[in-house]
CSV table of C-alpha atoms and ligand atoms in Angstrom, one decimal:
chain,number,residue,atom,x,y,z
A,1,UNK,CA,-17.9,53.8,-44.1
A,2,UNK,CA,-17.6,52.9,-48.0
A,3,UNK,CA,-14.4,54.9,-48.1
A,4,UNK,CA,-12.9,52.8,-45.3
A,5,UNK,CA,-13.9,49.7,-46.4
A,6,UNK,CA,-11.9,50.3,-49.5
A,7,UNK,CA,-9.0,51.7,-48.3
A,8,UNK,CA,-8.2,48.6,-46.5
A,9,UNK,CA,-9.3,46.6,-49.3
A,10,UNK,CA,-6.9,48.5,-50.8
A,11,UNK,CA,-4.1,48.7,-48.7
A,12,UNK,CA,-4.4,44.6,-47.5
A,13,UNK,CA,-2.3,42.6,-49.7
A,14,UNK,CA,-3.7,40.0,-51.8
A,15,UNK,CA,-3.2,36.1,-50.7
A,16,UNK,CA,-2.5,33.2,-52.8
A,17,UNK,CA,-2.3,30.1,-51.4
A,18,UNK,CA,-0.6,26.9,-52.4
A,19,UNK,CA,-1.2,23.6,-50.8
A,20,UNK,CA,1.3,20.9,-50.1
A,21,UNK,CA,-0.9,17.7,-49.8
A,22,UNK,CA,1.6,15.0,-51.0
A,23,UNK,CA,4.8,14.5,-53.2
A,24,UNK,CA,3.3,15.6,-56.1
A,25,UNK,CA,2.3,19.1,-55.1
A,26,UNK,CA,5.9,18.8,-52.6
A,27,UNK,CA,7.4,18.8,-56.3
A,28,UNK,CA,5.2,21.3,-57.9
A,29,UNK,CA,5.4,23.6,-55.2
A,30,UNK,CA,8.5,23.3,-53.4
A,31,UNK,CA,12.3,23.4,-54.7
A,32,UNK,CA,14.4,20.4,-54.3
A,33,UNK,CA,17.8,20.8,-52.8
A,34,UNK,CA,21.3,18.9,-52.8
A,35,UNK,CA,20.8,16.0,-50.2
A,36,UNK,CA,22.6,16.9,-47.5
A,37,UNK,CA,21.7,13.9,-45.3
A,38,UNK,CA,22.0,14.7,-41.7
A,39,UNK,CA,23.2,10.9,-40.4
A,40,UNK,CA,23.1,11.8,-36.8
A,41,UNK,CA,19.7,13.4,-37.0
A,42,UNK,CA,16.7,11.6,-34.7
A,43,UNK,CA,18.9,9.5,-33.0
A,44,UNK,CA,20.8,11.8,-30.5
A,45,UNK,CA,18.8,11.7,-27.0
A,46,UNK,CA,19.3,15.6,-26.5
A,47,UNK,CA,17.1,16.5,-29.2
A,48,UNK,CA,14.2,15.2,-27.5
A,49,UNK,CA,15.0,16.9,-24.6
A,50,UNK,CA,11.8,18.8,-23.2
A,51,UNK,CA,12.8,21.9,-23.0
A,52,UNK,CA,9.8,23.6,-25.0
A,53,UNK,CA,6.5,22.3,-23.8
A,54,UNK,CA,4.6,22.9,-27.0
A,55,UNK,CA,6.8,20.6,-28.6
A,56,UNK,CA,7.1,18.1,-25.8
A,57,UNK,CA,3.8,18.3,-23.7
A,58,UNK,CA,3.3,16.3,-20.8
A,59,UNK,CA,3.0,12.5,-21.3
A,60,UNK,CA,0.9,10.3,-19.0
A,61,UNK,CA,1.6,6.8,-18.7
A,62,UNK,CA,-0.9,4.3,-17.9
A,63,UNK,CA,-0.4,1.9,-15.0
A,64,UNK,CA,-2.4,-0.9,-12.7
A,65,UNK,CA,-0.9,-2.8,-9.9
A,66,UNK,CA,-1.0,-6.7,-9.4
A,67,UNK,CA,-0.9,-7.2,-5.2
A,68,UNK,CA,0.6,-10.7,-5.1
A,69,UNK,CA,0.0,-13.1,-1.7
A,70,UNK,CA,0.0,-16.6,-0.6
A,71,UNK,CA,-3.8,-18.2,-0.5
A,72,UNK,CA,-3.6,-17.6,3.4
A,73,UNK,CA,-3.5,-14.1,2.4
A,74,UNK,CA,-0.9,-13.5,5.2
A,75,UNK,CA,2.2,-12.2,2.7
A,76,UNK,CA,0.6,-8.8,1.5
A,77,UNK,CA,-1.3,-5.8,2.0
A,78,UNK,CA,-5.0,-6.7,1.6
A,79,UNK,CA,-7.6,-5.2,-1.0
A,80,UNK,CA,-8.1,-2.2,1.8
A,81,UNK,CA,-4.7,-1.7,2.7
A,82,UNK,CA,-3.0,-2.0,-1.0
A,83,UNK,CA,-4.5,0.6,-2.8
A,84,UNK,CA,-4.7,3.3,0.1
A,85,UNK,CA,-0.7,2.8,0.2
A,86,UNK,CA,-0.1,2.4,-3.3
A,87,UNK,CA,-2.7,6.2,-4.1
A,88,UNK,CA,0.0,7.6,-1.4
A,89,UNK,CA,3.2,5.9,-3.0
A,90,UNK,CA,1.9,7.1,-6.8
A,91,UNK,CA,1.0,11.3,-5.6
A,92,UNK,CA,4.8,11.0,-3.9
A,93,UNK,CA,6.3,9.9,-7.4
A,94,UNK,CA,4.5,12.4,-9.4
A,95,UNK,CA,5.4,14.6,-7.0
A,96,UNK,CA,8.9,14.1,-6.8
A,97,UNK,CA,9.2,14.0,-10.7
A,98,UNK,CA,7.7,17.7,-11.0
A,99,UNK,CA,10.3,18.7,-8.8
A,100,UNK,CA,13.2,17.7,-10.6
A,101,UNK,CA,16.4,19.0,-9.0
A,102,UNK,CA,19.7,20.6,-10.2
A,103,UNK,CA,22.3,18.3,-10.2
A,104,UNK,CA,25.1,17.2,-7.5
A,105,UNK,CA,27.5,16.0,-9.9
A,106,UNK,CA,30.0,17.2,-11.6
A,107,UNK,CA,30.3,19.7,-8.6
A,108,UNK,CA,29.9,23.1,-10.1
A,109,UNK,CA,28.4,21.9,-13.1
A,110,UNK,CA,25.3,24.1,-15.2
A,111,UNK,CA,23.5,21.0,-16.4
A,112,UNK,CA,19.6,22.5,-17.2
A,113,UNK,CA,16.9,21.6,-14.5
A,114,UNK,CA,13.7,20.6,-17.1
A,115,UNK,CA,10.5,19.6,-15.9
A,116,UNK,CA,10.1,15.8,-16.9
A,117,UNK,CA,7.2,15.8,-18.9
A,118,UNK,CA,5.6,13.0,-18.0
A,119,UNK,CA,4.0,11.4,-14.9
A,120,UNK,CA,2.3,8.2,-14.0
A,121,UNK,CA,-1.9,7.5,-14.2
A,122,UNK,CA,-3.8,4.6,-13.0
A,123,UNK,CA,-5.3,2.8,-15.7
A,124,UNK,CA,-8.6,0.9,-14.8
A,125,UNK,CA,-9.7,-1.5,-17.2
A,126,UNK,CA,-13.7,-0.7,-17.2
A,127,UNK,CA,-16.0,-3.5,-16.3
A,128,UNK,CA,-12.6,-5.6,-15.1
A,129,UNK,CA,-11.0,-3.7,-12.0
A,130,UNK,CA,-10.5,-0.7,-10.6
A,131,UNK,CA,-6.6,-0.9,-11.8
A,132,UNK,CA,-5.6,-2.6,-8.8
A,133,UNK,CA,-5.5,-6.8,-9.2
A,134,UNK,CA,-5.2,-9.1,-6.5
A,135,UNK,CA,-3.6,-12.8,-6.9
A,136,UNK,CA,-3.1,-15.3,-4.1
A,137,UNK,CA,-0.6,-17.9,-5.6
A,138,UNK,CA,1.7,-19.8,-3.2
A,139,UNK,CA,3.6,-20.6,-5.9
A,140,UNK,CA,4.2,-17.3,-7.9
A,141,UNK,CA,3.3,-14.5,-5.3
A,142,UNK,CA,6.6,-14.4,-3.7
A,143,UNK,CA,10.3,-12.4,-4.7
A,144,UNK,CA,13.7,-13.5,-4.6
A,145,UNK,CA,16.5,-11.9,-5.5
A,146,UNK,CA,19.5,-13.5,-3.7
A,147,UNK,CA,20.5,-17.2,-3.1
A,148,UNK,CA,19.8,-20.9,-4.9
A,149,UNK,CA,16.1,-19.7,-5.3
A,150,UNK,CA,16.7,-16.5,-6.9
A,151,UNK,CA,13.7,-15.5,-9.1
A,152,UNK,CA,14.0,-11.8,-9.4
A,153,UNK,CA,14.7,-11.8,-13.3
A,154,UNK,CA,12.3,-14.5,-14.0
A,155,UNK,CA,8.9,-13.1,-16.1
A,156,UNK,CA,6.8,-16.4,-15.3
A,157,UNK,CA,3.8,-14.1,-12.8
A,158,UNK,CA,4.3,-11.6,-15.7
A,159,UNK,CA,3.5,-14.6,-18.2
A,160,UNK,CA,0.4,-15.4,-15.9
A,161,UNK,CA,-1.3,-12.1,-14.9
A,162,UNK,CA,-0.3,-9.2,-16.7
A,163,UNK,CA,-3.2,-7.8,-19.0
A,164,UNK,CA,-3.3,-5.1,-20.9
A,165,UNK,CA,0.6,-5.3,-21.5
A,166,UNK,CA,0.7,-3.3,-25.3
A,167,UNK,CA,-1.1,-0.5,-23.5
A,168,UNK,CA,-0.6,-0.4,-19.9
A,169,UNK,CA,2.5,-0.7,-17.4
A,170,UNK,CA,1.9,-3.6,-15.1
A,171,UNK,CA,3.2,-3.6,-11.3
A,172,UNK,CA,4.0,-6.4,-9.4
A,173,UNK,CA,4.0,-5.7,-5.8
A,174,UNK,CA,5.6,-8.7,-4.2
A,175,UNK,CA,6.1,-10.2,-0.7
A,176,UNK,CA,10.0,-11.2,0.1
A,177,UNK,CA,10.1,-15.6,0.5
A,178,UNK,CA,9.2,-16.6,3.6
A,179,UNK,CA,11.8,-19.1,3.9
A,180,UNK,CA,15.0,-16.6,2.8
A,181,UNK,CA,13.9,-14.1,5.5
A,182,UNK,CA,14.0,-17.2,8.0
A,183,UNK,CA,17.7,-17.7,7.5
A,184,UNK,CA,18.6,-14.5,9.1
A,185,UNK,CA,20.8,-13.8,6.4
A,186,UNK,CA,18.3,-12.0,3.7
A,187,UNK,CA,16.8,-8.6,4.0
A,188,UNK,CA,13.6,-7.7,2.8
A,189,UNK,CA,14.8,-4.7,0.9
A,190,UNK,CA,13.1,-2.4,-1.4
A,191,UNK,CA,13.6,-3.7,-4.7
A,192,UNK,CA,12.6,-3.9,-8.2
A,193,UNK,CA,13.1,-5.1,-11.4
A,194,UNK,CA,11.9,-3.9,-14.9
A,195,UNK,CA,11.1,-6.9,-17.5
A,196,UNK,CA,9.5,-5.3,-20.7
A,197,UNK,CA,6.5,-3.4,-20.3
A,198,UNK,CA,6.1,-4.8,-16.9
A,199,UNK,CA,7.7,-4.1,-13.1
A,200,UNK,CA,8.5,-6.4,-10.3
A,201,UNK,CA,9.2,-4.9,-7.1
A,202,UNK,CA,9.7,-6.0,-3.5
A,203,UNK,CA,10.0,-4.8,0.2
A,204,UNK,CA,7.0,-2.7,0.1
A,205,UNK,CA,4.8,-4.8,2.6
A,206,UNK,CA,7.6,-5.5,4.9
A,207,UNK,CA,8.3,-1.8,5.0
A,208,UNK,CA,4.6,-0.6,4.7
A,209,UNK,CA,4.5,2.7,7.1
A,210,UNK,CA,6.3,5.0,5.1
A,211,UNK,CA,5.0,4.6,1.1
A,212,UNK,CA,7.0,7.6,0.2
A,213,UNK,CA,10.6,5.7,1.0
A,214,UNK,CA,9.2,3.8,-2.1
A,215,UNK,CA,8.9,6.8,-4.1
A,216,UNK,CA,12.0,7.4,-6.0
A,217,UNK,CA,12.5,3.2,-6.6
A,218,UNK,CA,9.6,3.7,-8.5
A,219,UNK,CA,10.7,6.5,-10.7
A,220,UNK,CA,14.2,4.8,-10.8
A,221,UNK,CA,12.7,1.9,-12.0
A,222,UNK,CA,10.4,3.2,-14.5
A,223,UNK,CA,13.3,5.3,-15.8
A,224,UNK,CA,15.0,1.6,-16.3
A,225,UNK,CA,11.6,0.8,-18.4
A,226,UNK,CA,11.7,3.7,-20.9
A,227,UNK,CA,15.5,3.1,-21.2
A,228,UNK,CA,17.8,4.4,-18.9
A,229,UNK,CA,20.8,2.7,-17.5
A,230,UNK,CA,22.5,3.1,-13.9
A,231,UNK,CA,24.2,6.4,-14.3
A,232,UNK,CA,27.0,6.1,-12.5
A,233,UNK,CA,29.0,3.9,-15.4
A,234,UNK,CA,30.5,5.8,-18.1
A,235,UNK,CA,28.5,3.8,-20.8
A,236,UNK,CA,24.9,5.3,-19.8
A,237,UNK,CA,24.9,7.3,-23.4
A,238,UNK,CA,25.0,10.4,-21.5
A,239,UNK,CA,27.4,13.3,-21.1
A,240,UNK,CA,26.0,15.0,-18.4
A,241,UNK,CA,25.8,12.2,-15.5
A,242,UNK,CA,29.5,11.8,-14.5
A,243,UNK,CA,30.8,8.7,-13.5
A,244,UNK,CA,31.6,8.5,-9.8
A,245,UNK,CA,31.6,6.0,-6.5
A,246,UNK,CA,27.6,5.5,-6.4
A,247,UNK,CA,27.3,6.7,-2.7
A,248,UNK,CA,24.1,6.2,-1.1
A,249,UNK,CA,25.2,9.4,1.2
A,250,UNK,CA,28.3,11.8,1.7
A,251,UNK,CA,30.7,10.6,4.6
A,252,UNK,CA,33.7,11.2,6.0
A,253,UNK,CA,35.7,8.6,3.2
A,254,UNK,CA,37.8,10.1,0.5
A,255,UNK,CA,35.3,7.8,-1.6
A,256,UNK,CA,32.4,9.6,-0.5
A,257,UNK,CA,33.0,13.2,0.6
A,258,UNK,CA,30.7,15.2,0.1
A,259,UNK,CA,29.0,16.4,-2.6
A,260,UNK,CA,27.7,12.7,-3.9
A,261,UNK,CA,25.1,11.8,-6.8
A,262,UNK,CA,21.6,12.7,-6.4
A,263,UNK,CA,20.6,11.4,-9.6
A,264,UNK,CA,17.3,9.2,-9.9
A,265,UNK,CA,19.1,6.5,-12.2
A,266,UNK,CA,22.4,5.9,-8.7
A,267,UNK,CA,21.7,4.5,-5.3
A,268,UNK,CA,21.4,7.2,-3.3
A,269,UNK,CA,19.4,8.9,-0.4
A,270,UNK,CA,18.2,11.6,-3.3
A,271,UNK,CA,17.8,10.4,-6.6
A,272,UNK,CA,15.8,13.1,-7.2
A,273,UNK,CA,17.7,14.7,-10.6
A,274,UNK,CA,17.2,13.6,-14.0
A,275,UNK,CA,19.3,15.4,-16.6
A,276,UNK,CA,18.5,16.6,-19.8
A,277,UNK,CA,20.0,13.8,-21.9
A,278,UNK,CA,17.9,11.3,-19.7
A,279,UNK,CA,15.3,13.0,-20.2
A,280,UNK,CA,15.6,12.9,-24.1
A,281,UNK,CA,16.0,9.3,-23.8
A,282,UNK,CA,13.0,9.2,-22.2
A,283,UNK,CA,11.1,11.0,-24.9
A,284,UNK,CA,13.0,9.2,-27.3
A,285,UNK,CA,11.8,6.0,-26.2
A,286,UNK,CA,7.8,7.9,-26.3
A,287,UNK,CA,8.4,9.1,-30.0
A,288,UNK,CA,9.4,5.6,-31.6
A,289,UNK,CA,7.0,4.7,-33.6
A,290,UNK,CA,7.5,1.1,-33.9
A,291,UNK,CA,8.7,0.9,-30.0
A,292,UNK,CA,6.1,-1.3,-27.8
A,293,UNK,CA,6.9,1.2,-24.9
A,294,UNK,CA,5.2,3.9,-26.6
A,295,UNK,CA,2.1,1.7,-26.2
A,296,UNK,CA,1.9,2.7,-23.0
A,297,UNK,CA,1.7,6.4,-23.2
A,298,UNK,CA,-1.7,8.1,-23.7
A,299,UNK,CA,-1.7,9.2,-27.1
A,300,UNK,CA,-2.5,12.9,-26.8
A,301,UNK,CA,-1.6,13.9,-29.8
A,302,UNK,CA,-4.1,12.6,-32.0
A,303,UNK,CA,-6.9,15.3,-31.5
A,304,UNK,CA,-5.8,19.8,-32.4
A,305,UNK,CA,-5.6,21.6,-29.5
A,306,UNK,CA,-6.4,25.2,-30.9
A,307,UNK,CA,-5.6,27.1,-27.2
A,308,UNK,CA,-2.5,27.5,-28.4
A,309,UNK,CA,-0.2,27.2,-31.6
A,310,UNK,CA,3.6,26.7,-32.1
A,311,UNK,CA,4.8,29.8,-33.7
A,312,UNK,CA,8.4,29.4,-35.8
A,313,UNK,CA,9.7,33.4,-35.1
A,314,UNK,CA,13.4,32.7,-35.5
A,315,UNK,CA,15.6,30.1,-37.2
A,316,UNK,CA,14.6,26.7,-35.7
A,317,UNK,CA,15.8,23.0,-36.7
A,318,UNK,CA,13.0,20.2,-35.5
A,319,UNK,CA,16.6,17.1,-34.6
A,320,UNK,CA,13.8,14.9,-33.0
A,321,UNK,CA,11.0,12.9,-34.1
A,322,UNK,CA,7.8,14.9,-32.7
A,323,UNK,CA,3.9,13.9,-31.8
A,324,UNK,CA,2.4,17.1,-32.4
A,325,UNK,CA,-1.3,18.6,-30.7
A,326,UNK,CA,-0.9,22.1,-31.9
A,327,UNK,CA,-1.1,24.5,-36.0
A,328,UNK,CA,2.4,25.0,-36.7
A,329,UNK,CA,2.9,28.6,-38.5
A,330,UNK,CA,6.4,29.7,-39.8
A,331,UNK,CA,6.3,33.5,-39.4
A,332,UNK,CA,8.1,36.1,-41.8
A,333,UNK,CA,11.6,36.1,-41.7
A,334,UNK,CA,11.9,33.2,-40.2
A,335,UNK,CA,12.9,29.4,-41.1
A,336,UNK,CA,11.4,25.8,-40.0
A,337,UNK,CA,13.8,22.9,-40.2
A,338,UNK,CA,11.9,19.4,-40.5
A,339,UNK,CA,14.4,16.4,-40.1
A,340,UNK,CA,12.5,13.6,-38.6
A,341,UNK,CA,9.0,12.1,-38.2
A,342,UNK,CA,6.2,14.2,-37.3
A,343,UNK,CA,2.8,13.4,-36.3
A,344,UNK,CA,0.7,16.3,-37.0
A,345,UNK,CA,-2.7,16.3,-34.9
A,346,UNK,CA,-6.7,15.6,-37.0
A,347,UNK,CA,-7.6,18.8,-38.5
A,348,UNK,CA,-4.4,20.7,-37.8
A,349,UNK,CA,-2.1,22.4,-40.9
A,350,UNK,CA,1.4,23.2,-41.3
A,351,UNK,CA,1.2,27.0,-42.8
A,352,UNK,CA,4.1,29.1,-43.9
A,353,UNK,CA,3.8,33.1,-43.7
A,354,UNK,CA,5.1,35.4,-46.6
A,355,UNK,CA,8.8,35.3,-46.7
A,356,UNK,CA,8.7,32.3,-44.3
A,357,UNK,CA,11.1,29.4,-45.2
A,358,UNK,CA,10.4,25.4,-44.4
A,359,UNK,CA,12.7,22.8,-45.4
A,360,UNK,CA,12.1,19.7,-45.4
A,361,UNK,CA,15.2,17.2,-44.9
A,362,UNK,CA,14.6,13.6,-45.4
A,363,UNK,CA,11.4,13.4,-43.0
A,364,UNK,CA,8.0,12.3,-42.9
A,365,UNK,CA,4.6,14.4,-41.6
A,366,UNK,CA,1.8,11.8,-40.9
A,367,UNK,CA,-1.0,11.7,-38.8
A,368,UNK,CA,0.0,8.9,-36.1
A,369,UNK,CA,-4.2,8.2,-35.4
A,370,UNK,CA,-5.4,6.6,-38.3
A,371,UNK,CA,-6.9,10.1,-38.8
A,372,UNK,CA,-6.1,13.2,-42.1
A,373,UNK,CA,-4.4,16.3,-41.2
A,374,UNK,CA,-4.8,19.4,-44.0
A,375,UNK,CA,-1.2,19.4,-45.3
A,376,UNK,CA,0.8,22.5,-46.1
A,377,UNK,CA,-0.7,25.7,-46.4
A,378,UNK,CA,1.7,28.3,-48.0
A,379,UNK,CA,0.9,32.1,-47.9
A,380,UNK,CA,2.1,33.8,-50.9
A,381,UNK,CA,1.5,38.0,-51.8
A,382,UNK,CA,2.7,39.6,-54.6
A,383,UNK,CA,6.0,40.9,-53.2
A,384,UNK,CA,6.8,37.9,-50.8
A,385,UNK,CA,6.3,33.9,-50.8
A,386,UNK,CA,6.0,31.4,-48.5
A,387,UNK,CA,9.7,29.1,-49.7
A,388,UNK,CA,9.7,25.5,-49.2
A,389,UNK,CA,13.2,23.1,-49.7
A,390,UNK,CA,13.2,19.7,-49.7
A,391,UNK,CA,16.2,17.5,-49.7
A,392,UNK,CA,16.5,13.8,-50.2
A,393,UNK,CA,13.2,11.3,-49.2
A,394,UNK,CA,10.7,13.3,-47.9
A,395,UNK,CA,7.0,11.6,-47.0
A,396,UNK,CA,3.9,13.5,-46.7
A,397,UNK,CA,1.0,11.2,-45.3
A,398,UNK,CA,-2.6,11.1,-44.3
A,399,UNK,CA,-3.4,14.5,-45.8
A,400,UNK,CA,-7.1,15.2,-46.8
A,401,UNK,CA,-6.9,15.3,-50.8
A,402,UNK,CA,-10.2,17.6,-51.5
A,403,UNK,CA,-9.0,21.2,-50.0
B,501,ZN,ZN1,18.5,0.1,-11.2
């Protein structure tokens, strides 16, 4: 038993480590590089892309829902009626989003099929309401988006009912006018509009026995929200939705033959396809740090997660700003490439193997929470050490100082 005890003492090979807590030790420790300043880095959409779930894990975004109605409380659904729709509408949308499907357009193409990463929540405010509001205001309850009383861009029930608005995405759920559905000439169509962190849409009441024809508005108009634009112009910042004729459904017109868009951000019978670079937009729009949209995600990434860690094995380059729940370790033979913002979760640790290589190019690890993380933990032995690079500005925050 002694013997073997000190054959593995023996044949184990002795660890020293070095800690990277801040600049100073970054300078001590680590050897600094030409600046070779990446321009384009953290700003294109596809590097946020969620393609690898530990880096991207699912957001939730918070929501309540204002039902607006007259004080004769004949324009709406009432307090029964609204939520049990609204539950059904909101389980459809998640739905839908998990089931992202391949794309239409261009026909042939081989755009990727990612999950989305994110899905809605209903956010109660406790003591205040179960996340579903009712107003009865003859003068703001009611939606118009066509004719001398248009209103459909104006934010003044926003201005007067929204709560929560830095946190939470707010739903209006609004009855078409009366009076414009009296001249025969409007429709009471399903319809929304996104204003800031808040959503006006219309039609629902009026078309109230199916909730999940609602379904994919919802997710098209959230996608406006977080960023996206109709994807059917060529300026929509990305390569992989094609423009085309924005056909709700294939006919027997040269315009529309078939196959047509099924994309969620085009009129059509479908829009149930998101790409990849709207996706990234998407996440994009989570990860900016200064953005009041990321307000309203649920900021999972402040506490470790220890079920699982992200492990660098081959040569990896981190393009996109990233709100971390998991260790990172940088195996052997492998190299990390840093180049935007990371938030790294309380507790967690950045540690490089043996003959592991991180570099560090003009970014900044922080804790996002208000809470310390424990820095950079490099493993040397005697015949291998852990190699860090650093180029141009890089910022190490909210590391605990005493390790
Ligand atoms: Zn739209």
């Amino acid at each position: 038993m002694v013997i073997g005890l000190l054959l593995v003492s023996q044949c184990a090979p002795k660890i020293h480590y070095g800690y990277i807590t801040n600049e100073q030790s970054l300078t001590e420790l680590a050897t600094r590089s030409d600046n070779n300043k990446d321009r384009k880095a953290c700003s294109d959409p596809l590097s946020y892309a969620p393609y690898n779930h530990l880096l991207h894990p699912i957001r939730t975004v918070r929501i309540n829902v204002h039902f607006m109605n007259s004080t004769s409380r004949e324009h709406n659904f009432d307090e029964k009626t609204g939520p049990k729709y609204f539950h059904n509408l909101l389980n459809v949308a998640n739905d839908k989003l998990s089931r992202n499907q391949k794309m239409n357009l261009p026909h042939g193409n081989d755009t990727d099929v990612l999950d989305p990463q994110y899905r809605y929540e209903l956010w109660p405010i406790k003591n205040h309401n179960d996340g579903y509001l009712y107003h009865y205001d003859d003068e703001l309850c009611f939606f118009v988006n066509k004719g001398k009383n248009k209103n459909n861009y104006n934010k003044d029930v926003i201005k007067k009912y929204a709560i929560g608005t830095d946190s939470i995405l707010n739903i209006f759920v609004m009855p078409h006018h009366p009076d414009s559905l009296a001249t025969g000439k409007y429709r009471a169509s399903r319809t929304g509009i996104a204003l800031g962190t808040s959503l006006k849409v219309a039609g629902l009441c009026e078309n109230r026995e199916k909730p999940w024809e609602f379904s994919t508005l919802l997710n098209h108009e959230i996608g406006h929200i977080f960023g996206l634009s109709h994807s059917w112009y060529k300026n929509d910042g990305c390569d992989d939705t094609p423009v085309h004729a924005n056909c709700w459904a294939p006919n027997n017109t040269e315009k529309c033959k078939d196959p047509v868009s099924n994309n969620m951000m085009d009129y059509n019978n479908s829009q149930m396809a998101v790409t990849p670079c709207q996706l990234g937009k998407i996440h994009k729009t989570f990860a900016s740090i200064n953005h009041q949209l990321r307000g309203l995600v649920v900021p999972n990434w402040c506490n470790l997660d220890e079920s699982q860690t992200i492990r660098i094995q081959e040569d990896d380059v981190w393009n996109g700003a990233l709100d971390l729940s998991y260790n990172v370790v940088v195996e052997a033979g492998a190299s990390l490439e840093i180049k935007c913002r990371v938030s790294m979760p309380r507790n967690s640790s950045i540690t490089v193997e043996p003959g592991g290589t991180l570099i560090l190019n003009d970014c900044r690890i922080h804790n996002d929470c208000g809470d310390e993380w424990k820095g950079i933990k490099l493993k040397n032995t005697k015949r291998e050490t852990a190699k860090v690079e650093y180029h141009g500005d890089v910022l190490i925050e909210n590391v605990q100082q005493d390790i």
